[in-house]
Structures are given as structure tokens and as C-alpha cells.
Tab-separated table of C-alpha atoms (C1' of nucleotides) in Angstrom:
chain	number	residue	atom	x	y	z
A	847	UNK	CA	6.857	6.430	-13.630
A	848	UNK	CA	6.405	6.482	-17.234
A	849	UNK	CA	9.159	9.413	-17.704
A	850	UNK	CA	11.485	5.859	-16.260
A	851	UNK	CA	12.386	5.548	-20.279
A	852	UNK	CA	16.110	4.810	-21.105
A	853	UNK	CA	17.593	8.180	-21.119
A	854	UNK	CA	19.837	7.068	-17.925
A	855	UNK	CA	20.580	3.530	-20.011
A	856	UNK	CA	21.107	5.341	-23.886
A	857	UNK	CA	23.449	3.427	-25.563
A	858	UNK	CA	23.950	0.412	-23.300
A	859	UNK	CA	23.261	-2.887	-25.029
A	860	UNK	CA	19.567	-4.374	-24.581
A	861	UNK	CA	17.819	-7.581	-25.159
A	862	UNK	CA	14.395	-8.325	-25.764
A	863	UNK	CA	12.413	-11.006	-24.454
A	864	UNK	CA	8.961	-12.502	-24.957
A	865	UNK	CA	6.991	-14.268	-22.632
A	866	UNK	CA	3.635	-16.201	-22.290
A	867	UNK	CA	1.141	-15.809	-19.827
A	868	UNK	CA	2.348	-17.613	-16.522
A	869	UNK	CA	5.492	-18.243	-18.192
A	870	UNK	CA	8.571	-17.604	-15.547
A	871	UNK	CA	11.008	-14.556	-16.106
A	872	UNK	CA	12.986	-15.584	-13.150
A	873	UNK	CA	12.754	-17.162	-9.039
A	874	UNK	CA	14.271	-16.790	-5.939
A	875	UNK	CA	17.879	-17.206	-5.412
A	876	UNK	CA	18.769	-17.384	-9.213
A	877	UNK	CA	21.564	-14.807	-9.546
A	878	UNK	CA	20.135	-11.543	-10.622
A	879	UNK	CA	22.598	-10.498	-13.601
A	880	UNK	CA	20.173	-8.297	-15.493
A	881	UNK	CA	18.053	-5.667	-14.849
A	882	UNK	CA	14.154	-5.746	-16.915
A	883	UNK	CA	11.994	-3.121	-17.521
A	884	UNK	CA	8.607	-4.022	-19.228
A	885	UNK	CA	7.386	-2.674	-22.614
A	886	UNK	CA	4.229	-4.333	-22.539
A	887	UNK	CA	1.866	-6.547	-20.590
A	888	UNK	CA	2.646	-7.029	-16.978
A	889	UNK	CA	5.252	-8.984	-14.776
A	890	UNK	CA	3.990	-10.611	-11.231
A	891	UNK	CA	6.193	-10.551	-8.340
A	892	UNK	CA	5.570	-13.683	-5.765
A	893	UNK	CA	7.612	-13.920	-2.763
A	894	UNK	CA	7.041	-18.069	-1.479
A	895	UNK	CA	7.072	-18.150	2.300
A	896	UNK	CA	8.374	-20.864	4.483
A	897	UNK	CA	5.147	-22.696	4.913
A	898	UNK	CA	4.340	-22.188	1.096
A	899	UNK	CA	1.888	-19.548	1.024
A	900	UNK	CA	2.968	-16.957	-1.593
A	901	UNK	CA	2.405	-13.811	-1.233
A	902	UNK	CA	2.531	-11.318	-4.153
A	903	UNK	CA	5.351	-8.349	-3.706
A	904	UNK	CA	4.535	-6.129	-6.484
A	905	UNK	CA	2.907	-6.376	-10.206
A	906	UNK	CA	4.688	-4.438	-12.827
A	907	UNK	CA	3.022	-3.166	-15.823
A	908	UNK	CA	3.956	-1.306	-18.702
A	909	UNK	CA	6.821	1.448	-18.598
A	910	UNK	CA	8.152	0.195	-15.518
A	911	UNK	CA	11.397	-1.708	-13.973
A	912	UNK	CA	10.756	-4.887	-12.839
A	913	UNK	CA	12.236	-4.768	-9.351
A	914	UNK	CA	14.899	-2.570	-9.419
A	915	UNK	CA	15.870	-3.168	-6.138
A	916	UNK	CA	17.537	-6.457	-7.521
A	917	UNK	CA	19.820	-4.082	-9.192
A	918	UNK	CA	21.718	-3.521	-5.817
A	919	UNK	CA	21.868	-7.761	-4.863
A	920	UNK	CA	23.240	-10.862	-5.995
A	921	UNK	CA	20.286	-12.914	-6.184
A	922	UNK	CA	16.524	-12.215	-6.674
A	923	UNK	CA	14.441	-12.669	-3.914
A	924	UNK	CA	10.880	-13.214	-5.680
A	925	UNK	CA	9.860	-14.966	-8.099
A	926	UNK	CA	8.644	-13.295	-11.532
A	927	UNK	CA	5.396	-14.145	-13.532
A	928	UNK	CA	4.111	-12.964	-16.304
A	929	UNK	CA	0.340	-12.099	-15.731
A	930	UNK	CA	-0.445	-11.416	-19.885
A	931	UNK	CA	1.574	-12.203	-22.744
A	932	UNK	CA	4.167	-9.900	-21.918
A	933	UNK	CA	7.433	-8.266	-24.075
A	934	UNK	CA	10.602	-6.811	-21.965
A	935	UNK	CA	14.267	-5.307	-22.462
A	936	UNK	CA	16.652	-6.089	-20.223
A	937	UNK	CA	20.267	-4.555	-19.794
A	938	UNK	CA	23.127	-6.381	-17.924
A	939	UNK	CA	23.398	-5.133	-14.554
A	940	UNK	CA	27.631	-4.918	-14.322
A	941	UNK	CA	27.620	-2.654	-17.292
A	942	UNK	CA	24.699	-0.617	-16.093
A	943	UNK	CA	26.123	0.085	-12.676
A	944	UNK	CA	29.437	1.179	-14.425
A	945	UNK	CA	27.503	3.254	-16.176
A	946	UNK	CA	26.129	5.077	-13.436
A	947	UNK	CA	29.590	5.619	-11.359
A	948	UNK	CA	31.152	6.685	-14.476
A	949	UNK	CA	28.128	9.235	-15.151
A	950	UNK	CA	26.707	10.860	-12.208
A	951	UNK	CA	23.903	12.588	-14.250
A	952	UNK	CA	22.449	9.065	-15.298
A	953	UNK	CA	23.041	7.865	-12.051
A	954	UNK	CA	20.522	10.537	-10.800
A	955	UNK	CA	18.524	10.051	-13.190
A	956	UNK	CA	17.834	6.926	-12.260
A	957	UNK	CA	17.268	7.795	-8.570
A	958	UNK	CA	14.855	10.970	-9.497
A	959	UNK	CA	13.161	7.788	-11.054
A	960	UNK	CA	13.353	5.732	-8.134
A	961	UNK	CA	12.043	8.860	-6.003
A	962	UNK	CA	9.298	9.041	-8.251
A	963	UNK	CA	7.936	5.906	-7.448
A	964	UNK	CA	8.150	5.957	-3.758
A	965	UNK	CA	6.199	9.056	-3.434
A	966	UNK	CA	3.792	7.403	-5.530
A	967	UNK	CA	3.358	4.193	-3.968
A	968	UNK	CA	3.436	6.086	-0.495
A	969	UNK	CA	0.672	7.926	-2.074
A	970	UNK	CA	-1.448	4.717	-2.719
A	971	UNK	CA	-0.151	3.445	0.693
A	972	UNK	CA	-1.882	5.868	2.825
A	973	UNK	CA	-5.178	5.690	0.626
A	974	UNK	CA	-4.786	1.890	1.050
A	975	UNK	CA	-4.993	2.561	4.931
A	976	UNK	CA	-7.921	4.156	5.207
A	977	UNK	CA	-10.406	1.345	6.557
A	978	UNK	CA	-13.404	3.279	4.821
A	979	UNK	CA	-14.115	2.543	0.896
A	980	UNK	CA	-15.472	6.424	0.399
A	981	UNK	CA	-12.919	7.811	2.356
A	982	UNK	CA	-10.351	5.963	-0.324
A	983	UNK	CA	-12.356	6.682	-3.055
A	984	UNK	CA	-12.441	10.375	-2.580
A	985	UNK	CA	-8.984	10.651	-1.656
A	986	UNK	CA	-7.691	8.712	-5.105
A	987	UNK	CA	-10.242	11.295	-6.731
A	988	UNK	CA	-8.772	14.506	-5.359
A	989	UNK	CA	-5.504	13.540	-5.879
A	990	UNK	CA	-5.882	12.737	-9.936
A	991	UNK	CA	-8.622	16.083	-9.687
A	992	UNK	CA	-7.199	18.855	-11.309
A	993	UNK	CA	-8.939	22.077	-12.335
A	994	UNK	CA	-11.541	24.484	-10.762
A	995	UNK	CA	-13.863	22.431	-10.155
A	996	UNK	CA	-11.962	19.333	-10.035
A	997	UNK	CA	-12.285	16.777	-12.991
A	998	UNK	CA	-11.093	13.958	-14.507
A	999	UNK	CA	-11.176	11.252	-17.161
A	1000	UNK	CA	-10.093	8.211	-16.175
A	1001	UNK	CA	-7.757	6.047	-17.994
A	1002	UNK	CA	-8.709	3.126	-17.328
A	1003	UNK	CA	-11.906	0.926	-15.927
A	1004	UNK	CA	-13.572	1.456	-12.720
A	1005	UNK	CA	-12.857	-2.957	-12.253
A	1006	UNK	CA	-8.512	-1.671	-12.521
A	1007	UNK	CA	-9.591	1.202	-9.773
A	1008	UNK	CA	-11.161	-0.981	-7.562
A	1009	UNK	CA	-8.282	-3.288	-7.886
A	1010	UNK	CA	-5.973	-0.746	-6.979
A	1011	UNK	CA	-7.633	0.637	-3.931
A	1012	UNK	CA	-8.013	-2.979	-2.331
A	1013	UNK	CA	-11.864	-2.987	-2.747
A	1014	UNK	CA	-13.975	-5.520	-4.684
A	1015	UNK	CA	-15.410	-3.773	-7.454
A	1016	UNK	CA	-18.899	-3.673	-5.638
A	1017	UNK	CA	-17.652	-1.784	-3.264
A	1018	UNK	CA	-16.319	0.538	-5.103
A	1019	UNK	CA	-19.626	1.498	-7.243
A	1020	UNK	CA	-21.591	1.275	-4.255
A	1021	UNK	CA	-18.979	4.275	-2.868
A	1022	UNK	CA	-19.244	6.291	-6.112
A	1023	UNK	CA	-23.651	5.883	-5.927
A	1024	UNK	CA	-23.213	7.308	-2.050
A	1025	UNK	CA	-20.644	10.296	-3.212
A	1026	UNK	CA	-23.140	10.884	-6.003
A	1027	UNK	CA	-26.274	10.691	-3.780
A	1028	UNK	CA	-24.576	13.301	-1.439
A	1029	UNK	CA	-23.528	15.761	-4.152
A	1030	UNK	CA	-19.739	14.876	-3.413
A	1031	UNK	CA	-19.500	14.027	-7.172
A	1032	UNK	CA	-21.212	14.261	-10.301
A	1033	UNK	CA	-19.790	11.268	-12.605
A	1034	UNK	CA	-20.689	10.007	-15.611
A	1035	UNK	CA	-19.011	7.120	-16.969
A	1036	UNK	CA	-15.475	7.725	-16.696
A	1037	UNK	CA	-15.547	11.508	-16.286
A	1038	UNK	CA	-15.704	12.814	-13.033
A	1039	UNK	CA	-16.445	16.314	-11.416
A	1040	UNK	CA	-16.188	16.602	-7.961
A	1041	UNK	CA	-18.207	19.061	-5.967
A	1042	UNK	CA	-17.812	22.084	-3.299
B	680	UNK	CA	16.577	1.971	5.554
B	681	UNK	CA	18.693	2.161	7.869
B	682	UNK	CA	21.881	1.632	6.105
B	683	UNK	CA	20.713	5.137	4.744
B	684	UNK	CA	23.583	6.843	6.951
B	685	UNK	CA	25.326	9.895	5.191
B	686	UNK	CA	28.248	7.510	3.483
B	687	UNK	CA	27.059	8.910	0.315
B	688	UNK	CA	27.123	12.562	1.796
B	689	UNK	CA	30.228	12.730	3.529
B	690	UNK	CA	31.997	15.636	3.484
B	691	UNK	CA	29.400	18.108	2.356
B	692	UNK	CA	28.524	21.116	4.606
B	693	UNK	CA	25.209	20.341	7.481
B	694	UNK	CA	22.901	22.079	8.880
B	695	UNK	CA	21.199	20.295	12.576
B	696	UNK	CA	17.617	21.463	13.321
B	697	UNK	CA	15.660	21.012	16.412
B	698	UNK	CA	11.901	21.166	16.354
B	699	UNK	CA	9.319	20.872	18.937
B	700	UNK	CA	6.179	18.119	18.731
B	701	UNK	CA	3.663	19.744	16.151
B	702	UNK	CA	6.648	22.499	15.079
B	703	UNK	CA	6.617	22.857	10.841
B	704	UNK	CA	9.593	22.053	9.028
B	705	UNK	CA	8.112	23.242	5.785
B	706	UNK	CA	5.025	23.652	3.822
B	707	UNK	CA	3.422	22.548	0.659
B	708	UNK	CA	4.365	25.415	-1.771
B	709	UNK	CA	7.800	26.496	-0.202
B	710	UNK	CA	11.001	26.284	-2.581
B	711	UNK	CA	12.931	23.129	-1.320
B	712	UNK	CA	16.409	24.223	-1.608
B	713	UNK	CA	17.701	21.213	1.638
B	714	UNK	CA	17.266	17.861	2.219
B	715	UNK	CA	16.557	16.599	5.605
B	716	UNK	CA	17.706	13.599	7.512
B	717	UNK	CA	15.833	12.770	10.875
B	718	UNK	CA	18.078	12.262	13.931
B	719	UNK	CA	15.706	11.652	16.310
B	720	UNK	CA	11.549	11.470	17.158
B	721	UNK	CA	9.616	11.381	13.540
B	722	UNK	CA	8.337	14.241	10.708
B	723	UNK	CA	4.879	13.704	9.259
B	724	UNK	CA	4.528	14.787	5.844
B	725	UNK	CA	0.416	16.073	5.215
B	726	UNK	CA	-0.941	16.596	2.030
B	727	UNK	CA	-3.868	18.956	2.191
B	728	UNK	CA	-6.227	17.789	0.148
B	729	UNK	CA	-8.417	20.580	-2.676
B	730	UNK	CA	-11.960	19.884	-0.201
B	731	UNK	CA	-9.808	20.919	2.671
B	732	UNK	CA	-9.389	17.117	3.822
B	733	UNK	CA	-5.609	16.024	4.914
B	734	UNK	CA	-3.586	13.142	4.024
B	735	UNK	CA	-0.904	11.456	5.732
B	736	UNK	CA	1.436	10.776	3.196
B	737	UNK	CA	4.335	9.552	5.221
B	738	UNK	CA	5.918	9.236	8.411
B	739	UNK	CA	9.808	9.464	8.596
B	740	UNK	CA	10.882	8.216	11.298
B	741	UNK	CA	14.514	7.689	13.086
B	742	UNK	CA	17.871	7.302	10.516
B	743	UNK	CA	15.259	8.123	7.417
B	744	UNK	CA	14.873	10.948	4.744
B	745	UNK	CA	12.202	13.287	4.653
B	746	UNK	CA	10.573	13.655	1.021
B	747	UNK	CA	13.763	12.486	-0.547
B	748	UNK	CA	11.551	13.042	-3.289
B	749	UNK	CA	11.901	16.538	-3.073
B	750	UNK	CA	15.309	16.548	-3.822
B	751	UNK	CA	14.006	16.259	-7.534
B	752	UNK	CA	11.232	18.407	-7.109
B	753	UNK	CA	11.743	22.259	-6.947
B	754	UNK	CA	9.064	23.090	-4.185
B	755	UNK	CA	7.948	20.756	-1.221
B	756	UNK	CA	4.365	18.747	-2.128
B	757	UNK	CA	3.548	18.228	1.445
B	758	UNK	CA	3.388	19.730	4.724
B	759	UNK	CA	5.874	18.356	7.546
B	760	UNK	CA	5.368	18.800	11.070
B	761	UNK	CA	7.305	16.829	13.631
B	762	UNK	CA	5.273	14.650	15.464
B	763	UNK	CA	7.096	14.741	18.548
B	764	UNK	CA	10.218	16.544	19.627
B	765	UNK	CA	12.734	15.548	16.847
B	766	UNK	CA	16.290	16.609	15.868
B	767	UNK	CA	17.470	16.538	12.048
B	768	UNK	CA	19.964	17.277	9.683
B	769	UNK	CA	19.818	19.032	6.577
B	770	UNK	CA	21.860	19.044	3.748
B	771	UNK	CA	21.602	21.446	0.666
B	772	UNK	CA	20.095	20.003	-2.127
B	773	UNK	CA	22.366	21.327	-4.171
B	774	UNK	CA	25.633	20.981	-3.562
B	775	UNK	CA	24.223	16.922	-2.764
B	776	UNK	CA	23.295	16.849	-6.807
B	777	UNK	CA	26.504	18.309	-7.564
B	778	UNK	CA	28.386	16.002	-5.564
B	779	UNK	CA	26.213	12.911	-6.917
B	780	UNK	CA	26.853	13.774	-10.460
B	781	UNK	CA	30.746	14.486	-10.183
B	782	UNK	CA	30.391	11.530	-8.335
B	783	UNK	CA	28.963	8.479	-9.817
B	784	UNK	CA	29.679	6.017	-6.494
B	785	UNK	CA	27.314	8.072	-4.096
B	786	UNK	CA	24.528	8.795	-6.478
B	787	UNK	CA	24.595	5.229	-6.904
B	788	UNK	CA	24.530	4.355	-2.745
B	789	UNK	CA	21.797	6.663	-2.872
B	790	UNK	CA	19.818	4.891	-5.599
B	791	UNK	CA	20.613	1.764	-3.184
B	792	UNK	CA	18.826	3.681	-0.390
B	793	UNK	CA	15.851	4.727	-2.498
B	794	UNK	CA	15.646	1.447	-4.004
B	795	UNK	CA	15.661	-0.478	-0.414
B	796	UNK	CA	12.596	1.781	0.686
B	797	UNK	CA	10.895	0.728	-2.469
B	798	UNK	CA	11.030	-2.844	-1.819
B	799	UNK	CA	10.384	-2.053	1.985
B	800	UNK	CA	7.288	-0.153	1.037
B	801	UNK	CA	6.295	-2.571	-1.449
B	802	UNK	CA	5.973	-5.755	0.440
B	803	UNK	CA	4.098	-3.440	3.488
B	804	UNK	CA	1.676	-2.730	0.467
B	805	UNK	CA	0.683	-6.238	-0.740
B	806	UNK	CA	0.375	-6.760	3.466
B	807	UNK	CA	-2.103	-4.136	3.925
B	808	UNK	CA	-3.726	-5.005	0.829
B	809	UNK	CA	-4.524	-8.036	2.218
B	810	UNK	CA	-8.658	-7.669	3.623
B	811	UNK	CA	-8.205	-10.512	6.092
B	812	UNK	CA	-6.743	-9.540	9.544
B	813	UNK	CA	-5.324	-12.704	9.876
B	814	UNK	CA	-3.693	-12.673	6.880
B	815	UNK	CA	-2.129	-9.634	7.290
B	816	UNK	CA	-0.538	-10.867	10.736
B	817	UNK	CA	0.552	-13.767	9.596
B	818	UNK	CA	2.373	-12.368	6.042
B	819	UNK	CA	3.955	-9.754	8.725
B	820	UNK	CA	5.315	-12.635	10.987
B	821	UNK	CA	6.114	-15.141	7.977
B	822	UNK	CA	8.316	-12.057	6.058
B	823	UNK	CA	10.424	-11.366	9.071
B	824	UNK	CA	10.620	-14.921	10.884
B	825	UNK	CA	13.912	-17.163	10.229
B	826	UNK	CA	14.693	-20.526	11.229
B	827	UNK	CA	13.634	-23.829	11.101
B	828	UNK	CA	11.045	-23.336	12.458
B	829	UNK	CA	10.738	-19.913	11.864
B	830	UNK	CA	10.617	-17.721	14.220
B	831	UNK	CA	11.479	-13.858	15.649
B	832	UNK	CA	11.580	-11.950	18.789
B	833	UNK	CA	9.535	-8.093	17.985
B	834	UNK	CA	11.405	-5.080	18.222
B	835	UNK	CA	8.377	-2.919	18.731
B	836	UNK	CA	5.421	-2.991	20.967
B	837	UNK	CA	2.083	-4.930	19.223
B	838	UNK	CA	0.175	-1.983	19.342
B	839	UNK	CA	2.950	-0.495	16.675
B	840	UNK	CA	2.352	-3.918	14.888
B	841	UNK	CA	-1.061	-3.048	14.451
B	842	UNK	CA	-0.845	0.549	13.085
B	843	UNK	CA	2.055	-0.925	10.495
B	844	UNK	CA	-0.808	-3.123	9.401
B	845	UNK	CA	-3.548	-1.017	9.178
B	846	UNK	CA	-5.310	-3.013	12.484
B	847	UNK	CA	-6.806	-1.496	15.319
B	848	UNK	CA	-4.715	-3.510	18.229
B	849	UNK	CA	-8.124	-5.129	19.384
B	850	UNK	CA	-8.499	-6.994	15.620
B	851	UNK	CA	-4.542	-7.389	16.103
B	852	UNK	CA	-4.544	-9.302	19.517
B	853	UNK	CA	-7.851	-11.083	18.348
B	854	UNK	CA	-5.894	-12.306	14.831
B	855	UNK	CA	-2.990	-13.108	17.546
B	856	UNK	CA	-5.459	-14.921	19.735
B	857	UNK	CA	-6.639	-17.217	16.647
B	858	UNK	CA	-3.565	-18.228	15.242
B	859	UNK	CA	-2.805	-19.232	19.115
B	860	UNK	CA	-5.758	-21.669	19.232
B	861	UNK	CA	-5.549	-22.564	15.451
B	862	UNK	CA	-1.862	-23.668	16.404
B	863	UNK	CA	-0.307	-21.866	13.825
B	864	UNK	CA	1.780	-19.986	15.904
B	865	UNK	CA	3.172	-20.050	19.559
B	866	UNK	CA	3.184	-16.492	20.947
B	867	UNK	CA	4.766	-15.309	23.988
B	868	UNK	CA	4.898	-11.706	25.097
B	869	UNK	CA	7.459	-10.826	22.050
B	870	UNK	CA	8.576	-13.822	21.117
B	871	UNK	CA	6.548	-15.395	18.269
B	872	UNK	CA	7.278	-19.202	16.673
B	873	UNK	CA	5.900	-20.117	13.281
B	874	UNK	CA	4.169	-23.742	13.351
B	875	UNK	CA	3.880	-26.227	10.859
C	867	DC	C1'	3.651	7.038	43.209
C	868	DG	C1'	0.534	8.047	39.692
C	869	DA	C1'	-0.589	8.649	34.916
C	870	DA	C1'	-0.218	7.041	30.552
C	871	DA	C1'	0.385	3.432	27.436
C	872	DC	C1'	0.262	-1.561	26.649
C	873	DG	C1'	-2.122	-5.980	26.593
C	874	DT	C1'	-6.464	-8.594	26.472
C	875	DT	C1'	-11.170	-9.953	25.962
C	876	DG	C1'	-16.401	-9.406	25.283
C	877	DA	C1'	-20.561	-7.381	23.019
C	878	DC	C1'	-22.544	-4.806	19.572
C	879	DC	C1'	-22.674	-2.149	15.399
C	880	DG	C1'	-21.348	-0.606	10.853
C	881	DT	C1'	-19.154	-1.683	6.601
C	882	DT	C1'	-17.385	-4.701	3.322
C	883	DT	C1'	-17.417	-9.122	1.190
C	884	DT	C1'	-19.782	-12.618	-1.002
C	885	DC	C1'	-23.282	-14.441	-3.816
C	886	DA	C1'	-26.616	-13.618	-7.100
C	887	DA	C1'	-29.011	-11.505	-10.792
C	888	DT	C1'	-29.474	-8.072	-14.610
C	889	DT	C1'	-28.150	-4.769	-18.245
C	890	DA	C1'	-24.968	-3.079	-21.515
C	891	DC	C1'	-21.417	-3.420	-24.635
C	892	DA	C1'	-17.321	-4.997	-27.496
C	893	DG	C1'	-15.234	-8.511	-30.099
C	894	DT	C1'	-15.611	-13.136	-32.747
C	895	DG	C1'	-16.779	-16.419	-35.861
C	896	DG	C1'	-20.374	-18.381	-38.853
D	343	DC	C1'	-25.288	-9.165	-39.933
D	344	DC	C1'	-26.270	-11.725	-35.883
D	345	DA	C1'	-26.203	-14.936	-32.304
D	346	DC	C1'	-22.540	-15.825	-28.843
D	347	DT	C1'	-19.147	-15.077	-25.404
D	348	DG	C1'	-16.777	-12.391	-22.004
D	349	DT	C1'	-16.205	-8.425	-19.366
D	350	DA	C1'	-17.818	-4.121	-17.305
D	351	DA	C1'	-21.308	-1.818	-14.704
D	352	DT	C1'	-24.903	-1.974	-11.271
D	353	DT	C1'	-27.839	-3.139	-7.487
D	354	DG	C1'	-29.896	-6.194	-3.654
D	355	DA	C1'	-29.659	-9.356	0.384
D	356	DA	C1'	-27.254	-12.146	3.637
D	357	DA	C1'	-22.986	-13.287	5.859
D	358	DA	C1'	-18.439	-12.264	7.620
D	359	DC	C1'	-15.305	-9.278	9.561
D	360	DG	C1'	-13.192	-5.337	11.734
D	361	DG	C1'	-14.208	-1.088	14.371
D	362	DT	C1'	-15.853	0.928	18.461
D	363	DC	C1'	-16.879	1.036	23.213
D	364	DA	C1'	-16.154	-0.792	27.547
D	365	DA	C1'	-13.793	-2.914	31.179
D	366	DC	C1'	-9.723	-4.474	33.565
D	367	DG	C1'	-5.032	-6.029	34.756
D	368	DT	C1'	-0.116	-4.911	33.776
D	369	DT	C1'	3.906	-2.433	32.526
D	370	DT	C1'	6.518	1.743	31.793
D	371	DC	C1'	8.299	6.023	32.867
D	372	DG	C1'	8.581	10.762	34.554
DNA sequence: CGAAACGTTGACCGTTTTCAATTACAGTGG
DNA sequence: CCACTGTAATTGAAAACGGTCAACGTTTCG
């Protein structure tokens, strides 16, 4: 997801934009005429439903498209947030797309990206199914593992993990005491060994 | 997803394959040199795991891809077995590059197709995200319900519901039950009106 | 026709959430 | 340099919720 740089959009004119916490990119319905990608903080996507719940679609963070999908429709069909104080390019959508037709090769580059992040998000899916908190846990560790035995450092705080496995935080060090306890894992802070 | 027909591939040379329920397409490892489409019945992609453990990555089902992401990727990440008796298509991967970067129009159909998926996938995520059965249900019936007031007739059995949503169909019918008696919705074999 | 799957509900059990409290640490302003 | 504030890390106890098991009627399909 981070290798979803501009190569595919080099030499297309860009804007930048700033935004305030909260502050609104764009909502629902407004015609989509240009495509965003994030360069830092984190954009909130919040679909409204018809009786006024809201229900958020996706958060984009850093080095990622915010909802690329819009690319390929009229209008966008969320509503965007910013969570943080938040910076973003954006490139017009009409001269993007005739960019791609024109040039194939950036056109698949920009689907290789695409692919990208559906296998991971189908990735986080299936761990996000699993109705046990260790049986997440583990899974999330064995697929960052790498190495004989398999380790890693995490990049970023066991609160973010927990977050993105669907667990309260809680949880989630109550799963890493029982993997320790069994001898599953040996971790220590953010470094991680996993056993057997 | 389904709009994912072969409009982008027309023309280029097929292959049909016919596999039996638990046959193996390919596995982890193998060079991916063809893309397959599935006809008919449904391919479950398995990632085994470093302990041993397996992970369902994805199920493709009817008019999907398998691992489109592969098409990127030199050597399949996952296992596939057919889950039932299924018929595909395959096309080579690449003479399908080749053909998406001489010609800028597919690629970009195909970055539709990936991109639809990705939204698809996406709002299933925030669903089963969600801790509270009820919640879940209800997101599920609000996203797809349309009208005033909303409502839908299900294309699927409620047992399929629940798996989508990560449920067991006892928590399912008993989330159903509720918003019954809570009079948020009016539910009728398959045919389900939104209140309020 | 019979078996398998679907639909439905109750009781009980296991796991997670919630609430609460404590320690540690990093950044901030006086 | 230090008290001060906010967040991360950690654990316990009680409450809420879904899973599992069980039972039963109904529908589907070979």
C-alpha cells in the first residue's frame, strides 16, 4: 500500500490541501471530480444511513487513496472526515483516467495497486472473523512473523493493534499474557518471537 | 462484482477447467503464469500458516476472480481448492498484461472491477467490525434496503446472512427476533421492512 | 420418500466488554 | 528541573453477549 506513490500519476497536475481535525473533505452526492490520496494524518469515511445512524466505511491514513473507488462514479457516496489535522494531493479525475487509457502501463499500475490492497484487507477480513481474540492475535502475528524463529518489531502501539483487530485493548493484552503463559510467544515490549 | 464479466478480456485465448469438491487448483509456491475466472460452485484460497495453522483468506465465488492479486505477483500466496464441484476459466496472465498495457480502456475496466471489490469488501469490514450482533444485522439490512421506507427482499438463505456477518445463525435469528419485538423492523420469511 | 439443510427458540457456558484502578512514560509549561 | 497532563500498558471483577448444544418443525432436493 505504501509502494501506491505517484509513479502511475508522474507528471499530472496536483493540488494540495490542508485540513483540520473534523473538518469535511467532501459528502455524499457531491460530484466526485478529483481523486485524493493522503500525505499525512488520516481521512474518515462515514456512510449516513436512512434512519441516521452512520456507519464508518473505511479510515485512510497516510500513503493511501482516499476511496478510489470514487474514481470510477459520478458522485461520492460517503462522506469524508478528517480524523487529525490532515495534508492531501489530489489530481483531477478526467485527466487521470485519460491518462490511464492513453498509457496502459500506468493504468496497471494502478490496478497492481488496487490488487494490493484487496489481498490485504481480505487478509485482515478473515482475521477479523475469527470470534476468538487469541486465535486473531496469533494469526496477525504469523502473518507479519518472518524469520526462523519468527519475529517482529512492531511499528506501531499495541492500543493501534487492538484497534485493528476489532478488540478493546484489554482484550488484546489479556491474549498476548495467555500466548505468553503457554509458551506460544515470548514478547517484550514491541518485539515479538513466537515459539515452536 | 459481478459486472466483472470478460469485457475487458475479450478476444484473448481461454482455457475452461473443471474441478471436483476439495480438487486443488494451485498451491502456495507454484509459478502463477493464468488467471482464473470461476464459472460455477466457489474456490477457497488457504493460507497455511508458519505453526502449521490455516487461514481462509478468501472465497471466490460465482462470476468472481480468483487471487486477481496474483496477476501481479509471480508465484501464487495461497492454496485454492474448490469447495464444491466448480467450473472456471483461465486466462494467461500474460498475454492479459500485454493486452492491458497496449490497451489503456481494459486495464482501466479492470481497475473498475478491482476497485468495486474494494469498496464491497470494505463496507463488509466496518460490518463485521461491529461487536454487537444487532448491529451488524441491522448495518447489513440498512446498506442494502431502498425505499421509503426502506426495505429489500434477500437473495440468499439467512443462514448465508449469518456466515457474511461473522454470526452463528442462532445469534442471527435471535438479533432478527429483537429487532422484531423492538419494532425496528418487520420481517417476513425474506422479505424484511426497515421501521422508523 | 427420506435425508439434508433451513428456520427457530431455550438453557447454559465461555469469552469479551465494561468499569475501575495502578504503573510507567513522554511531552509541556512554569 | 519538576510538577502536570495525557496516553500506553496492565490486571482484576462483574456484567453482557455470542457460542454451543439440544430439540423440533419445515422446506428443499435428489
Amino acid at each position: 500500500m505504501n509502494s501506491s506513490t505517484f509513479r502511475f500519476a508522474a507528471g499530472l497536475p496536483q493540488r494540495s490541501h490542508r485540513l483540520d481535525a473534523n473538518e469535511c473533505l467532501f459528502v455524499a452526492g457531491q460530484r466526485a471530480t478529483r481523486l485524493f490520496y493522503v500525505r499525512k494524518g488520516a481521512i474518515r469515511l462515514v456512510r449516513t444511513l436512512e434512519n441516521g445512524a452512520n456507519a464508518v466505511m473505511h479510515v485512510a491514513r497516510a500513503h493511501e487513496w482516499v476511496a478510489e473507488a470514487s474514481l470510477f462514479s459520478d458522485k461520492y457516496h460517503c462522506d469524508a472526515f478528517a480524523d487529525e489535522p490532515t495534508t492531501l494531493v489530489s489530481l483531477s479525475k478526467q485527466s487521470l483516467i485519460e491518462h490511464f487509457e492513453s498509457n496502459g502501463k500506468s493504468a496497471v499500475e494502478f490496478a497492481r495497486m488496487l490488487a494490493s490492497q484487496l489481498r490485504a484487507l481480505r487478509q485482515m477480513h478473515e482475521i477479523v472473523r475469527a470470534r476468538r481474540a487469541d486465535d486473531r492475535v496469533l494469526t496477525w502475528l504469523q502473518l507479519r512473523a518472518a524469520g526462523e524463529p519468527p519475529a517482529l518489531v512492531l511499528d506501531r502501539t499495541w492500543t493501534q493493534v487492538a484497534d485493528e483487530l476489532a478488540l478493546t485493548r484489554e482484550a488484546l493484552y489479556r491474549a498476548l499474557a495467555r500466548l505468553r503463559r503457554n509458551g506460544r510467544a515470548r514478547i517484550d515490549g514491541r518485539h515479538v518471537v513466537l515459539q515452536r
